[in-house]
PDB file of N, CA and C in Angstrom:
ATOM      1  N   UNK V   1     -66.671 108.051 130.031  1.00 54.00           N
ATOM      2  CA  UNK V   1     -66.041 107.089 130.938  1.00 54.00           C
ATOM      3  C   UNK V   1     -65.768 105.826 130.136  1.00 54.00           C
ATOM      4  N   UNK V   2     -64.499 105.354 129.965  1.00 68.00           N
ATOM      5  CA  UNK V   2     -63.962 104.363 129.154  1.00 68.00           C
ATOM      6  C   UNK V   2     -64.074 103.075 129.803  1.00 68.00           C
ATOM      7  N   UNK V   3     -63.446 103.282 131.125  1.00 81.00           N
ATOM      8  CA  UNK V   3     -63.771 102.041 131.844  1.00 81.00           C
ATOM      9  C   UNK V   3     -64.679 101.757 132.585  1.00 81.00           C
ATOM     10  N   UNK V   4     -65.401 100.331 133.188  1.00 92.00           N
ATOM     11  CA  UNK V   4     -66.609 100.229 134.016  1.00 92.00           C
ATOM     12  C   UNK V   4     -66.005 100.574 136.159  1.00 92.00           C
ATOM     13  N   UNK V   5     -66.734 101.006 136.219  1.00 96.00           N
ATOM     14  CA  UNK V   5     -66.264 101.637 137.947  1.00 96.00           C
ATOM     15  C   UNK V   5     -67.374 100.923 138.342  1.00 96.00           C
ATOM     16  N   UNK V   6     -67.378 100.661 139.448  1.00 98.00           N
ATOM     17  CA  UNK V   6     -68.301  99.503 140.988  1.00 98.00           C
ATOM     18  C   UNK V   6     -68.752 100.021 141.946  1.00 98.00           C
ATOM     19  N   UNK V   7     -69.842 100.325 141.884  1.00 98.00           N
ATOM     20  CA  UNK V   7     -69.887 100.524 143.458  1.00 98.00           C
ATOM     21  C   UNK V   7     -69.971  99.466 144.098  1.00 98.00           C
ATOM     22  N   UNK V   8     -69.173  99.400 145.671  1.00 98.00           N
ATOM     23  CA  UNK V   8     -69.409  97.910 146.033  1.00 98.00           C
ATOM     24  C   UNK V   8     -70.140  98.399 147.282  1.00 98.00           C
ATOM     25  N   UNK V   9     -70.823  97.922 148.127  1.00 98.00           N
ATOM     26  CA  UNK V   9     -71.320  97.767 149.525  1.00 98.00           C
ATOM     27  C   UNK V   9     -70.462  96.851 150.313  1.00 98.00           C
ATOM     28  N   UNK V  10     -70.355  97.071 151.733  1.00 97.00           N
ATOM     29  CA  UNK V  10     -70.454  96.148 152.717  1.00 97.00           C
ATOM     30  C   UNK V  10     -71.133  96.200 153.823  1.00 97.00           C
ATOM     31  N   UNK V  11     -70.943  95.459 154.761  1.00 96.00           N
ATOM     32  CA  UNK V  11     -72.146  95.486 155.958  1.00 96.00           C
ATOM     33  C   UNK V  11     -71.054  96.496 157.168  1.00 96.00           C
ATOM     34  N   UNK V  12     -72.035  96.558 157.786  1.00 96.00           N
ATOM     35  CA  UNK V  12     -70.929  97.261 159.452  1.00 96.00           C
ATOM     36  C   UNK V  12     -72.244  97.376 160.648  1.00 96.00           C
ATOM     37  N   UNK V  13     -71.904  96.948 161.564  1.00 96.00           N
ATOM     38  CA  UNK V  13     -72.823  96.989 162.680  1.00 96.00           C
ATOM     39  C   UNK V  13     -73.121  98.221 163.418  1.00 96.00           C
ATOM     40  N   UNK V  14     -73.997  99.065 163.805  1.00 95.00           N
ATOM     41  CA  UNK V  14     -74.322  99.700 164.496  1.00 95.00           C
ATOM     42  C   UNK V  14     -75.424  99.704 165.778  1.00 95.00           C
ATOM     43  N   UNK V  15     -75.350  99.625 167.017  1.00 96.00           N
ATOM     44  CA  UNK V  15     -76.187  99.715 168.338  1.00 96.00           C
ATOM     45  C   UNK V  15     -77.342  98.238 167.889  1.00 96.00           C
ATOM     46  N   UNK V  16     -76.309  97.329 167.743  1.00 96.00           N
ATOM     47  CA  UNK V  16     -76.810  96.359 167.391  1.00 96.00           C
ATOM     48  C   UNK V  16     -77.022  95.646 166.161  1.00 96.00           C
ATOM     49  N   UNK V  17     -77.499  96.521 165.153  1.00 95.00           N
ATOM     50  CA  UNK V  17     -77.843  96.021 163.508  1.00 95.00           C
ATOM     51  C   UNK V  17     -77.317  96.178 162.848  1.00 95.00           C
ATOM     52  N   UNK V  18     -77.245  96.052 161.854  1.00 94.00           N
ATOM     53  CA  UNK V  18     -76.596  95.470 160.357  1.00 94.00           C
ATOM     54  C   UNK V  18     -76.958  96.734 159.261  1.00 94.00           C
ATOM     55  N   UNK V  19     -76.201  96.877 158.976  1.00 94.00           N
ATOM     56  CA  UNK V  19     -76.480  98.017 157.754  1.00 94.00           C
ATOM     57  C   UNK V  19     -75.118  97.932 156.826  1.00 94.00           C
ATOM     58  N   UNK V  20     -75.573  98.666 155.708  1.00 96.00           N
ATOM     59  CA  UNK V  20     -74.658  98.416 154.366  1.00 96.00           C
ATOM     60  C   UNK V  20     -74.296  99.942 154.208  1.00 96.00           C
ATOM     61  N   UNK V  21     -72.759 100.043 153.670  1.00 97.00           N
ATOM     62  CA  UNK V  21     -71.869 101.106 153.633  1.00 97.00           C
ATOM     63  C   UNK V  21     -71.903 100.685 151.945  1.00 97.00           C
ATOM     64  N   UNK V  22     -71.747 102.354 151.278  1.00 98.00           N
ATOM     65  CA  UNK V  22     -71.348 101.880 150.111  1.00 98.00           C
ATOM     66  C   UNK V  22     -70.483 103.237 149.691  1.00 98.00           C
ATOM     67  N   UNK V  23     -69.435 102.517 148.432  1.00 98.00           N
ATOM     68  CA  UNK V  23     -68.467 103.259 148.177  1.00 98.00           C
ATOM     69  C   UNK V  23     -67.792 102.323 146.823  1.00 98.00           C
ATOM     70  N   UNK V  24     -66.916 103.377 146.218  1.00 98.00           N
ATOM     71  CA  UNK V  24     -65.933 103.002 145.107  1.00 98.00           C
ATOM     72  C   UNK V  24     -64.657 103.043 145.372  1.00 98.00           C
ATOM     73  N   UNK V  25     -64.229 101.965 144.766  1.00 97.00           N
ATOM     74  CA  UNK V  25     -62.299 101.686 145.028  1.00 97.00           C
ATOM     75  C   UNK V  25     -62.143 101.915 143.749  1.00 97.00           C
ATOM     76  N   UNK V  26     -60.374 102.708 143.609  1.00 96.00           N
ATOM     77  CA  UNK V  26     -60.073 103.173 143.083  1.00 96.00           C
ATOM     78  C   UNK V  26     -58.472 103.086 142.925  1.00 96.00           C
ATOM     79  N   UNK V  27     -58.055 103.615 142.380  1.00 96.00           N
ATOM     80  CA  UNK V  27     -56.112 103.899 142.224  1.00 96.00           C
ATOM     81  C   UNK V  27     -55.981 105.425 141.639  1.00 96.00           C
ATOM     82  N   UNK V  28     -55.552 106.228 142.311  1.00 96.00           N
ATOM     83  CA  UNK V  28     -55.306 107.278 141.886  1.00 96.00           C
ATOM     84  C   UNK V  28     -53.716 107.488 142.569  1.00 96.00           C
ATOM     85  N   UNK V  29     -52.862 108.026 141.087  1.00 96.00           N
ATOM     86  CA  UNK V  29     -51.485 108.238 141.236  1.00 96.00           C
ATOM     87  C   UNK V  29     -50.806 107.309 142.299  1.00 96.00           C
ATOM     88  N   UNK V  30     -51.022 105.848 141.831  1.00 96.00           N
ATOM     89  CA  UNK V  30     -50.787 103.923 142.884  1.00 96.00           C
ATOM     90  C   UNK V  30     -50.913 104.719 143.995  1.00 96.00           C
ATOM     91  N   UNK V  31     -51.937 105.301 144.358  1.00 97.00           N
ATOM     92  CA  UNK V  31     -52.432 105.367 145.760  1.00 97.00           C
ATOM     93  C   UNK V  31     -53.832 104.533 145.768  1.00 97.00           C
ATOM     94  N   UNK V  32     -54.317 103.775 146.538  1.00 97.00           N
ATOM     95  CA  UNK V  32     -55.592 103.234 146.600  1.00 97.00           C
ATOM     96  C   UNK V  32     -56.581 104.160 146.890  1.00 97.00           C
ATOM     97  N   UNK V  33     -57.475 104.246 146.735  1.00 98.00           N
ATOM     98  CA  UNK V  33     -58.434 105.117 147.729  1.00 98.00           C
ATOM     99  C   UNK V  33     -59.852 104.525 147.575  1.00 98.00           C
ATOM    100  N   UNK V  34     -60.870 104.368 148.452  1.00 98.00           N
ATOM    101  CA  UNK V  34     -62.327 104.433 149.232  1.00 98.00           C
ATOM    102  C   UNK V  34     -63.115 105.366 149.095  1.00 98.00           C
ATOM    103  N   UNK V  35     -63.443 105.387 148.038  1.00 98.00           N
ATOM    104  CA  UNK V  35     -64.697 106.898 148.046  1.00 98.00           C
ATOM    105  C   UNK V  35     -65.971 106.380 148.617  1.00 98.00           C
ATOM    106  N   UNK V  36     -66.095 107.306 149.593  1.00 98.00           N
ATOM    107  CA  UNK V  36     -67.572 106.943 150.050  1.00 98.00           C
ATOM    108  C   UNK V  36     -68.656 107.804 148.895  1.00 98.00           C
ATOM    109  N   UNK V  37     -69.918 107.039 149.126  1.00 98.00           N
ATOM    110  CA  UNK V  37     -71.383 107.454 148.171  1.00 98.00           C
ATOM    111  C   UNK V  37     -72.782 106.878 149.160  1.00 98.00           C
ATOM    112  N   UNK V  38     -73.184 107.905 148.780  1.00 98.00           N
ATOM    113  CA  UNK V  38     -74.949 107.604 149.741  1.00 98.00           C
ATOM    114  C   UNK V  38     -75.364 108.165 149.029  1.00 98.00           C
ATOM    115  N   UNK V  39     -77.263 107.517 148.918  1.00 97.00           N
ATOM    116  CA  UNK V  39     -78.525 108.120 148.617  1.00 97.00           C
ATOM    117  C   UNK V  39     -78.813 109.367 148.328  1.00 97.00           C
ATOM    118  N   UNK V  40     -79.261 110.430 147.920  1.00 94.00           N
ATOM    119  CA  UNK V  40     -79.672 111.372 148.000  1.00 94.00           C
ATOM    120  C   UNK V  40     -80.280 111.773 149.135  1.00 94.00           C
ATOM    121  N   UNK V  41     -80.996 110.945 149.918  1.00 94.00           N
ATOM    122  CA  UNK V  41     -81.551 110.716 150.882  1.00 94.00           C
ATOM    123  C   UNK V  41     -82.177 110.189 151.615  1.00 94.00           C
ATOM    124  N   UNK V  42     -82.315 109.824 153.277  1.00 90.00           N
ATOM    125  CA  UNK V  42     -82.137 108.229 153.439  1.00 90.00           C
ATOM    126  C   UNK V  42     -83.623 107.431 153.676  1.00 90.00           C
ATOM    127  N   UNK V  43     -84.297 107.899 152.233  1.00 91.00           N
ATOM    128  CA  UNK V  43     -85.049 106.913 151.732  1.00 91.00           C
ATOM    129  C   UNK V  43     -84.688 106.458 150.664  1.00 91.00           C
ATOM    130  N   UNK V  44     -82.949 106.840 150.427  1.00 94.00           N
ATOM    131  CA  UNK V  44     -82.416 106.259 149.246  1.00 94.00           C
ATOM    132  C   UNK V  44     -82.160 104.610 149.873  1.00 94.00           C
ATOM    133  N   UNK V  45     -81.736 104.481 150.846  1.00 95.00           N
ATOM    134  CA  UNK V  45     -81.364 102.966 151.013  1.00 95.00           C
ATOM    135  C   UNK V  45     -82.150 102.152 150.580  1.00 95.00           C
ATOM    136  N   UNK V  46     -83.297 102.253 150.824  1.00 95.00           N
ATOM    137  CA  UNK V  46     -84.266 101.225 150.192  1.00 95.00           C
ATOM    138  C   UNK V  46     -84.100 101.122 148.786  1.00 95.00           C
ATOM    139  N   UNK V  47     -84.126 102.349 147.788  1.00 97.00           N
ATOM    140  CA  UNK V  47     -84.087 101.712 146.785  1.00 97.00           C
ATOM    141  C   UNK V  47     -82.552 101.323 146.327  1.00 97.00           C
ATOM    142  N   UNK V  48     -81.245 101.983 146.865  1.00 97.00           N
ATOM    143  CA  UNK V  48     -79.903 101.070 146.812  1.00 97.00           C
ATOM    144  C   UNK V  48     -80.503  99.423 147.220  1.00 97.00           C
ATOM    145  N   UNK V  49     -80.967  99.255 148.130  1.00 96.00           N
ATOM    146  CA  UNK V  49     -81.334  97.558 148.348  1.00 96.00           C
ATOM    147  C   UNK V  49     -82.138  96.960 147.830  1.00 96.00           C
ATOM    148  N   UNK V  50     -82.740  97.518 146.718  1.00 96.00           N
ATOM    149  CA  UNK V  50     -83.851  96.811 145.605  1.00 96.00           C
ATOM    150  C   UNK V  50     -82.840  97.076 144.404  1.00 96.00           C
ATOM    151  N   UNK V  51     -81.854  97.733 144.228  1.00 98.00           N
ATOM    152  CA  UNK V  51     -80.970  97.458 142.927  1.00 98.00           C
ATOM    153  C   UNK V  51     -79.912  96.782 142.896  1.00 98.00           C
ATOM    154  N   UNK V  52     -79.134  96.633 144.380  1.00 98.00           N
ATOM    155  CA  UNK V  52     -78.382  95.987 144.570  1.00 98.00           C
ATOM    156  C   UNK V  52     -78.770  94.837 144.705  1.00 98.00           C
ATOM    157  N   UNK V  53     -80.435  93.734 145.390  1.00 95.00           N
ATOM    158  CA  UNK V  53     -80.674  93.116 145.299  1.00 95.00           C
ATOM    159  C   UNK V  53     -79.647  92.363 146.077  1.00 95.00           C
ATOM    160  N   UNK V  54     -79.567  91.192 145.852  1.00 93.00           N
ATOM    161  CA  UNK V  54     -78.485  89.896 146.542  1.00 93.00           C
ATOM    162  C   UNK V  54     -76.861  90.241 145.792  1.00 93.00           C
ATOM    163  N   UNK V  55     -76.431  91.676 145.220  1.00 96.00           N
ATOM    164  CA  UNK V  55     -75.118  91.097 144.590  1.00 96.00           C
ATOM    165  C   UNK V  55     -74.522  92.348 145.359  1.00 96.00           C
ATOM    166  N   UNK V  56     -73.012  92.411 145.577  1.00 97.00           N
ATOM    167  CA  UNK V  56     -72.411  93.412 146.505  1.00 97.00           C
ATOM    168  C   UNK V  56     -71.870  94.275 145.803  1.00 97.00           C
ATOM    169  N   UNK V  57     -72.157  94.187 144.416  1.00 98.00           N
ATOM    170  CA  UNK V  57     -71.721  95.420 143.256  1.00 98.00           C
ATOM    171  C   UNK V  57     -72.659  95.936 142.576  1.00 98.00           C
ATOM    172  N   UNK V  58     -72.930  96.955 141.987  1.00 98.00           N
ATOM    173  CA  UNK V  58     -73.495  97.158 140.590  1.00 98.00           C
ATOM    174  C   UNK V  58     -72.213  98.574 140.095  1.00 98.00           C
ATOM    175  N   UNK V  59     -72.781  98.377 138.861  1.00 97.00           N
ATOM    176  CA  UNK V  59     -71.702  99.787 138.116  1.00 97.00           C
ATOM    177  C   UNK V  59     -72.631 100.964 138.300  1.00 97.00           C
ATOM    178  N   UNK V  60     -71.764 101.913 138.350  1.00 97.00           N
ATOM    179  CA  UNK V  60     -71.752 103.215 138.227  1.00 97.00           C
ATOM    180  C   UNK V  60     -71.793 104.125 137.037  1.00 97.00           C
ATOM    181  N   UNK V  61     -73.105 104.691 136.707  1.00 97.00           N
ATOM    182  CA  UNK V  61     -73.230 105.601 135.313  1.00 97.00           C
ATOM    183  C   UNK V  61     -73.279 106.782 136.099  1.00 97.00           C
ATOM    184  N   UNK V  62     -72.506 107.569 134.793  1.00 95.00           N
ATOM    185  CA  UNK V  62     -72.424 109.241 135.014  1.00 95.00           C
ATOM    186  C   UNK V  62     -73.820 109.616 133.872  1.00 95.00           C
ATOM    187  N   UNK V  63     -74.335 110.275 134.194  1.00 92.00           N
ATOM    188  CA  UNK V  63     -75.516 111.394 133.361  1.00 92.00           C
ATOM    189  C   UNK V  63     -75.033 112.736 133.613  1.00 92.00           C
ATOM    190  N   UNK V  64     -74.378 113.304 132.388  1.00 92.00           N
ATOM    191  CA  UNK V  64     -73.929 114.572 132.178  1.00 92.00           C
ATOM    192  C   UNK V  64     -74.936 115.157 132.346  1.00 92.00           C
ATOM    193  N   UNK V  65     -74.769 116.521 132.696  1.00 93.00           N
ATOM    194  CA  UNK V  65     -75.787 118.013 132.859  1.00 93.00           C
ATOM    195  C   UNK V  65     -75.045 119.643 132.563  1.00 93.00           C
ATOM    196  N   UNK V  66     -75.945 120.288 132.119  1.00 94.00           N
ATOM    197  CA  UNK V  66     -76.133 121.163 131.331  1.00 94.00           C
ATOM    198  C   UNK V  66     -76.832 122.357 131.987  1.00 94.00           C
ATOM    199  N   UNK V  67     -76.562 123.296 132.531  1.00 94.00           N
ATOM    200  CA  UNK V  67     -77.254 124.413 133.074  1.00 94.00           C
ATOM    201  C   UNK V  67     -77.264 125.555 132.656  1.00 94.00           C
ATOM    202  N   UNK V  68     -77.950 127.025 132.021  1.00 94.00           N
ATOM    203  CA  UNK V  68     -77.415 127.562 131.932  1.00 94.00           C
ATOM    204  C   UNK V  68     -77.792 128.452 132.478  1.00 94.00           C
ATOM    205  N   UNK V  69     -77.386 129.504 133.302  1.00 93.00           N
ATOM    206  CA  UNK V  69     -78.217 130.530 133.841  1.00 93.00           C
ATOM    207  C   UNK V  69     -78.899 131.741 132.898  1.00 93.00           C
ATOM    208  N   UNK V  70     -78.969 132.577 133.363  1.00 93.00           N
ATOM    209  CA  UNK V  70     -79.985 134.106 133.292  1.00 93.00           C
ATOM    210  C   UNK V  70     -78.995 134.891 132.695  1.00 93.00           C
ATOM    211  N   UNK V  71     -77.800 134.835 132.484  1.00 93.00           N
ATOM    212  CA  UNK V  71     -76.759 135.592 132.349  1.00 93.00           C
ATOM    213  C   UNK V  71     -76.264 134.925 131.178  1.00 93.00           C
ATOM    214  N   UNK V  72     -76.523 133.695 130.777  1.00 92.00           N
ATOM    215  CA  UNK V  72     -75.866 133.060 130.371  1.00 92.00           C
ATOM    216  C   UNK V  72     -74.597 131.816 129.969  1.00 92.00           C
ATOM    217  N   UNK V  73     -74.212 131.901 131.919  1.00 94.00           N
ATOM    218  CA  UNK V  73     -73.331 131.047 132.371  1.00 94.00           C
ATOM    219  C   UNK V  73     -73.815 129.898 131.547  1.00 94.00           C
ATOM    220  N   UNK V  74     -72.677 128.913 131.878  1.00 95.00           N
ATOM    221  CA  UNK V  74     -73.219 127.447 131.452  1.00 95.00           C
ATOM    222  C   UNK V  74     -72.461 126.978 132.746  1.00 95.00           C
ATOM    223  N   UNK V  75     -72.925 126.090 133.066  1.00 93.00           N
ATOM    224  CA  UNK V  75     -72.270 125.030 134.517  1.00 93.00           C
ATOM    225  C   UNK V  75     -72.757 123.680 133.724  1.00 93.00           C
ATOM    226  N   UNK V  76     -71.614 122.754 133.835  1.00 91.00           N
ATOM    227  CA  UNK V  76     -71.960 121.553 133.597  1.00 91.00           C
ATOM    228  C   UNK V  76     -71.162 120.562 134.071  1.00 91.00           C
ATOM    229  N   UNK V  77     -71.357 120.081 134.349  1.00 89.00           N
ATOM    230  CA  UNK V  77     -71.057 118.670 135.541  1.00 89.00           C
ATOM    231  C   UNK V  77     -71.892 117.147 135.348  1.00 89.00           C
ATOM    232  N   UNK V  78     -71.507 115.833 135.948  1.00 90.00           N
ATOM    233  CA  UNK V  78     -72.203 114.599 136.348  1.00 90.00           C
ATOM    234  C   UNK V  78     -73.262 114.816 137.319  1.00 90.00           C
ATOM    235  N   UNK V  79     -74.353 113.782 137.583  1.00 95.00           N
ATOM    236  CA  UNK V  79     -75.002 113.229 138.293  1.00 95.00           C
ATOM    237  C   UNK V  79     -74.818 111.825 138.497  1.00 95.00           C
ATOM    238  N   UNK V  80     -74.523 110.976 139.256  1.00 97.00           N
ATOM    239  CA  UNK V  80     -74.301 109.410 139.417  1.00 97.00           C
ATOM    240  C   UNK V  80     -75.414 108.888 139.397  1.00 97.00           C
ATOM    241  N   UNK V  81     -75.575 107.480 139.189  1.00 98.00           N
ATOM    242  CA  UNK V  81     -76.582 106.647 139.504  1.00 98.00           C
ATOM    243  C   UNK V  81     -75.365 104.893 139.786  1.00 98.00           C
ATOM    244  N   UNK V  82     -76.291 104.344 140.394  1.00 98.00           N
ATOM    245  CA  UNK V  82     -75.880 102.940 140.366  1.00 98.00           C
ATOM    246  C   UNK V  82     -77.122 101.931 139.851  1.00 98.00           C
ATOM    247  N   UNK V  83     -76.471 100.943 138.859  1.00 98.00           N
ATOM    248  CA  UNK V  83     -77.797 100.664 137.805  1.00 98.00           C
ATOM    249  C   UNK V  83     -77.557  98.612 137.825  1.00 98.00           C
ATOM    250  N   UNK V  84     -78.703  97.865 137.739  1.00 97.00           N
ATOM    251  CA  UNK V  84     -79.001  96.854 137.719  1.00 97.00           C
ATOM    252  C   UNK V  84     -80.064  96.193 136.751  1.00 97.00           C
ATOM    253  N   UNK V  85     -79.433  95.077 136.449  1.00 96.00           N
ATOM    254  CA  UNK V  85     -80.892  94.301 136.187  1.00 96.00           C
ATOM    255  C   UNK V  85     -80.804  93.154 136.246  1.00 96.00           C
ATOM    256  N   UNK V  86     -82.236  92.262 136.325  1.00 94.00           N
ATOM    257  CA  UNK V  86     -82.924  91.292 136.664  1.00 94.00           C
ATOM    258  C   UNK V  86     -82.809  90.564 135.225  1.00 94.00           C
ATOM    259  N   UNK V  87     -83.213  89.043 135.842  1.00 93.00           N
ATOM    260  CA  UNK V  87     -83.374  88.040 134.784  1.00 93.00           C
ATOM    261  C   UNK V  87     -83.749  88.369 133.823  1.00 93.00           C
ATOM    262  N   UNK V  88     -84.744  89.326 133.792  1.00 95.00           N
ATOM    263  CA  UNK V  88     -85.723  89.450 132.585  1.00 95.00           C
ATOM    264  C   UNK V  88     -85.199  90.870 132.032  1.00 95.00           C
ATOM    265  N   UNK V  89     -84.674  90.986 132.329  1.00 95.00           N
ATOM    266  CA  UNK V  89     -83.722  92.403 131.847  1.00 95.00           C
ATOM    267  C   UNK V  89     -84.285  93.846 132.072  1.00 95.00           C
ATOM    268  N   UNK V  90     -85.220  93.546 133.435  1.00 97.00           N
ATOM    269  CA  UNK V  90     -85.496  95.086 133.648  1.00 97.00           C
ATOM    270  C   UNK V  90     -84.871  95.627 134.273  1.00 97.00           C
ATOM    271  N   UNK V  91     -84.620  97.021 133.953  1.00 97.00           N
ATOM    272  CA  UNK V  91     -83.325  97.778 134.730  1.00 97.00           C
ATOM    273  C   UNK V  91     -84.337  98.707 135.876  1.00 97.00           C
ATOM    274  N   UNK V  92     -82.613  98.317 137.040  1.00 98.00           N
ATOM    275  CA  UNK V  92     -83.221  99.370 138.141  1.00 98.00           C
ATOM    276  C   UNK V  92     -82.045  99.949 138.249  1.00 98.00           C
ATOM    277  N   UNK V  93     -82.405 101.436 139.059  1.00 97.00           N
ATOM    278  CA  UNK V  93     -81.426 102.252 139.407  1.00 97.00           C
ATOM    279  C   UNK V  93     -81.919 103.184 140.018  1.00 97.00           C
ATOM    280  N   UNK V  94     -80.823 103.500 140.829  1.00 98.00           N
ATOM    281  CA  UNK V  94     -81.204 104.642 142.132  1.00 98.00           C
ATOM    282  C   UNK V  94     -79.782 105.692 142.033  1.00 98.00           C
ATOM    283  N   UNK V  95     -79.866 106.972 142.129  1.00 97.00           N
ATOM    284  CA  UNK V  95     -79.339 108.130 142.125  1.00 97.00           C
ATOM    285  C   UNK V  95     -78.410 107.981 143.214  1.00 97.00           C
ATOM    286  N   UNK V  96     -76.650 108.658 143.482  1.00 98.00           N
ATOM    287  CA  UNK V  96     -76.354 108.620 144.129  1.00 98.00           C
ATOM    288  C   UNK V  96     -75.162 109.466 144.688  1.00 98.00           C
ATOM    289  N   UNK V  97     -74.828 110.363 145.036  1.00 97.00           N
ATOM    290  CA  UNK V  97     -73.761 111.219 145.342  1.00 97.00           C
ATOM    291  C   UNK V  97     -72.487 111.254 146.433  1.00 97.00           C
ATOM    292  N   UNK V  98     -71.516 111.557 146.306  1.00 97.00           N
ATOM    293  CA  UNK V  98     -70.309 111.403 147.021  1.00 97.00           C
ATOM    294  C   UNK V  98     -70.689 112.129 148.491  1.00 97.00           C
ATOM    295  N   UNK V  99     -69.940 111.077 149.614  1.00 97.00           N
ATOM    296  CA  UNK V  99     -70.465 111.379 150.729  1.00 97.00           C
ATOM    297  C   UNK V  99     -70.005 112.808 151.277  1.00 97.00           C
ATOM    298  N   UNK V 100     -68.672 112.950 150.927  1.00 97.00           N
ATOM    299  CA  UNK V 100     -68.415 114.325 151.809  1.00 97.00           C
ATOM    300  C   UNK V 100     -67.724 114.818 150.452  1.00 97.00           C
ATOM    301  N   UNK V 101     -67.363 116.402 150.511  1.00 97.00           N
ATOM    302  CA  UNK V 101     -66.140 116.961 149.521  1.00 97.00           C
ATOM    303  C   UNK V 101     -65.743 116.706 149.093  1.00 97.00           C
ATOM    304  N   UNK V 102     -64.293 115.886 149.869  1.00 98.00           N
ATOM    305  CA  UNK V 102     -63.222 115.285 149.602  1.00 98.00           C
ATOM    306  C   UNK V 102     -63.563 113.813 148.716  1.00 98.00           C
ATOM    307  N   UNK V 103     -64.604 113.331 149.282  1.00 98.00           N
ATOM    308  CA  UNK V 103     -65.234 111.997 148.007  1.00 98.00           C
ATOM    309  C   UNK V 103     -64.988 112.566 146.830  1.00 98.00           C
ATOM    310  N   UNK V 104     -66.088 113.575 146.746  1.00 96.00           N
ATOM    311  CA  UNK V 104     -66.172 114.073 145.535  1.00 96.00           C
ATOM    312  C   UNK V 104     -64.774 114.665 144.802  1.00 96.00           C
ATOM    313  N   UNK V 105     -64.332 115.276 145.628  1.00 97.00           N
ATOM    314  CA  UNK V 105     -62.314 115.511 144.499  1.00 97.00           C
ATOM    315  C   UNK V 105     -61.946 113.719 144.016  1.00 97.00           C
ATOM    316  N   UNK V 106     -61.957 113.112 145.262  1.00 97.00           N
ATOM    317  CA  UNK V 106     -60.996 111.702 144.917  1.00 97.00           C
ATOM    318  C   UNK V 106     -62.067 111.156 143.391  1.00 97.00           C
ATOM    319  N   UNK V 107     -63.536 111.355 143.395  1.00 96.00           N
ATOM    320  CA  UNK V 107     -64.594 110.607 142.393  1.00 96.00           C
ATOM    321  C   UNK V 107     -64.049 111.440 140.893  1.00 96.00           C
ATOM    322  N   UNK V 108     -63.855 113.151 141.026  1.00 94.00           N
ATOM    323  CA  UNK V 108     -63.445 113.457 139.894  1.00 94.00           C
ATOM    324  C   UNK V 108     -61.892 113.391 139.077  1.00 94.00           C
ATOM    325  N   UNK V 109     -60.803 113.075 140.143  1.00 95.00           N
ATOM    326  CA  UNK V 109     -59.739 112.595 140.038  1.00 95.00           C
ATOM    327  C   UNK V 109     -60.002 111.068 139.100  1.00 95.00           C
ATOM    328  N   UNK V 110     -60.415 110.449 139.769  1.00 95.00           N
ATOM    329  CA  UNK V 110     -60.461 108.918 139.310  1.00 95.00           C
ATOM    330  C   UNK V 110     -60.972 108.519 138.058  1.00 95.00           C
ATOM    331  N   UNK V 111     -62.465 110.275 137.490  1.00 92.00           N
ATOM    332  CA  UNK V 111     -63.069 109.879 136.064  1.00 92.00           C
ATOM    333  C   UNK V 111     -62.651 110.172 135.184  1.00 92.00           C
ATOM    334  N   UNK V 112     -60.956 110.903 135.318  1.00 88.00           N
ATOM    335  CA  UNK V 112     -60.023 111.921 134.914  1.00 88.00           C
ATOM    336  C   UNK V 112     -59.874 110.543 133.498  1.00 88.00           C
TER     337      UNK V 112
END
């Protein structure tokens, strides 16, 4: 990945409260597009809100993977994370995957 990609958050209200949406903007073929991304699972929010901390971005790293089966296949593909750090330069980061399918086409389009 040559260039730096964002995940950004925003807020949106639900049955009263406040919660944070997160996702990547993009341009694919001058079309805009909104990829949604969530947690692995939703005790991921907490740690998205200890890396995101007070800022409404952090970048997005890919960690390549390597599989190979019993047969010999190889499958290899990304894993995401969204990554931060603090004054003192300790890094945080929490794991994170495209919300539906179609995220995921528009996320591999875009790392093209």
């Amino acid at each position: 990945m040559n260039k730096k990609i964002f995940v950004e958050r925003e807020t949106f209200e639900k049955d009263g409260n406040t919660y944070f949406s997160y996702f990547i903007k993009g341009n694919i073929r001058v079309r805009d597009v909104k990829i949604g991304v969530v947690p692995p699972d939703n005790g991921g929010y907490v740690v998205l809100d200890i890396v995101f901390n007070d800022t409404m971005a952090c970048e997005l790293v890919l960690k390549p993977y390597e599989i190979k089966d019993e047969k010999g296949k190889v499958t290899r593909g990304n894993s995401y994370a969204v990554v931060s750090a603090d004054e003192n330069g300790e890094v945080y980061e929490c794991k994170i995957k495209p919300s539906r399918s179609s995220d995921k086409t528009l996320l591999d389009m875009l790392l093209r």
